[in-house]
Amino acid sequence: MEETISTPSRGRSKRTVIIVVAVVVAVVAAGFGTWFALSRPTGPGRADVVRLDKQRVIVDSSMDLYDPLVQQFSGRYSSVISEKAGQTEEDKVLGQDGERIVRESQANRDRLEQMGASPSLQDQEVSESFNRFKDQYGAVIAYNDQLKTNTTNITRSVGGPCAALHSTLNVASETYATDYVKIADDCLAALVTAKDGADAETTTLLTEVEAVIRGQRDKQQAVLDSKDAFERLSKSTIAGLALLDINDAFAKAQTTYETATKDKYSKIIESANSSNSEFEGVLKKSLEQFDAASGEGK
């Protein structure tokens, strides 16, 4: 009887030992894990700086992709508009070539956000330099996004309804004044719509073109409103003489626009390049400090 009773007792004792050992192992493991976590360096490491510098190079290099993307979009969209290929083809270019610019911009914004999560930014100098880099390259991205809008608006209006005023109308035609007024009204409506979403420089260009077209349109309307043949001839002569200066007016507006946009773009690129050089130098300095601390620089 005593032997029978003692057997379960030994079994319970064995299970108790196993439980105790398991608890001890768990506690020790937890303690070791805590020690390991606390003993690891919490600041940025050299690898973080190297990774951030590689991301900088990628963002800087990606800026070179914009020019060919914008040129391709501009060329194809201009062809579609000038050839009057129709809304389907227009939407196709906007959806394919235009979207490539949009996707590139979003990819670059994502890259800048990823860089902003780098542990290296715990260093104040690195952080401040990165913020300038992000702001200036963000300006380049925004410029190219706006350039797509400007190109679309100008091409759709000046290259669309307005183009017919001086490409298809016959000045010698008896219906010239009537045809001009009708097409000019369509052109002016398109120019007003084209200002939506345009930047200041593009809005100025469209406004100057609008003024030239409206002035000529009013002169042609005066021809139509003439009360007799003599007045009609007089008004027609005045309108004809004004046509001689219209190309100069357009050329002046275009030159002003190109000068303003070139100056604006040059300043944006100059600021971006400056921030990139500064950021590169700060990261290089940070790497040198890591190497000096580890003795690798000796």
Coordinates of N, CA, C and O in Angstrom, one line a residue, residues 67-83 93 97 101 151 155:
D67 N 13.1 65.0 -68.5 CA 13.2 65.7 -69.8 C 12.7 64.8 -70.9 O 11.9 65.2 -71.7
P68 N 13.2 63.6 -71.0 CA 12.7 62.7 -72.1 C 11.2 62.4 -72.0 O 10.5 62.3 -73.0
L69 N 10.8 62.2 -70.8 CA 9.3 61.9 -70.5 C 8.5 63.1 -71.0 O 7.4 62.9 -71.6
V70 N 8.9 64.3 -70.6 CA 8.1 65.5 -70.9 C 8.1 65.8 -72.4 O 7.1 66.1 -73.1
Q71 N 9.3 65.6 -73.0 CA 9.5 65.8 -74.5 C 8.6 64.8 -75.3 O 8.0 65.2 -76.3
Q72 N 8.6 63.6 -74.8 CA 7.8 62.6 -75.5 C 6.3 62.9 -75.4 O 5.6 62.8 -76.4
F73 N 5.9 63.3 -74.2 CA 4.5 63.6 -74.0 C 4.1 64.8 -74.9 O 3.1 64.8 -75.6
S74 N 4.9 65.9 -74.8 CA 4.7 67.1 -75.6 C 4.6 66.9 -77.1 O 3.6 67.3 -77.7
G75 N 5.5 66.1 -77.6 CA 5.5 65.8 -79.0 C 4.3 65.0 -79.5 O 3.7 65.4 -80.5
R76 N 4.0 64.0 -78.7 CA 2.8 63.1 -79.1 C 1.5 63.9 -79.0 O 0.6 63.7 -79.8
Y77 N 1.4 64.7 -77.9 CA 0.2 65.4 -77.6 C -0.1 66.5 -78.7 O -1.2 66.7 -79.2
S78 N 1.0 67.1 -79.1 CA 0.9 68.2 -80.1 C 0.5 67.6 -81.4 O -0.3 68.2 -82.2
S79 N 1.0 66.4 -81.8 CA 0.6 65.7 -83.0 C -0.8 65.4 -83.0 O -1.5 65.6 -84.0
V80 N -1.3 64.8 -81.9 CA -2.7 64.5 -81.8 C -3.6 65.7 -82.0 O -4.7 65.6 -82.7
I81 N -3.3 66.8 -81.4 CA -4.1 68.0 -81.4 C -4.0 68.6 -82.8 O -5.1 69.0 -83.4
S82 N -2.9 68.7 -83.4 CA -2.7 69.4 -84.7 C -3.3 68.5 -85.8 O -3.9 69.1 -86.8
E83 N -3.3 67.2 -85.7 CA -3.9 66.3 -86.7 C -5.4 66.1 -86.4 O -6.0 65.4 -87.2
V93 N -3.0 59.4 -75.3 CA -1.7 60.1 -75.0 C -1.6 60.5 -73.5 O -0.6 60.4 -72.8
D97 N 1.5 58.5 -72.0 CA 2.7 59.4 -71.9 C 2.5 60.3 -70.7 O 3.5 60.6 -70.0
I101 N 4.8 60.5 -66.5 CA 5.3 61.6 -65.7 C 4.7 61.6 -64.3 O 5.4 61.8 -63.3
T151 N 1.8 72.3 -70.5 CA 1.9 71.8 -71.9 C 0.5 71.4 -72.5 O 0.2 71.7 -73.6
T155 N -1.2 73.5 -75.5 CA -1.4 72.8 -76.8 C -2.9 72.6 -77.1 O -3.3 72.8 -78.3

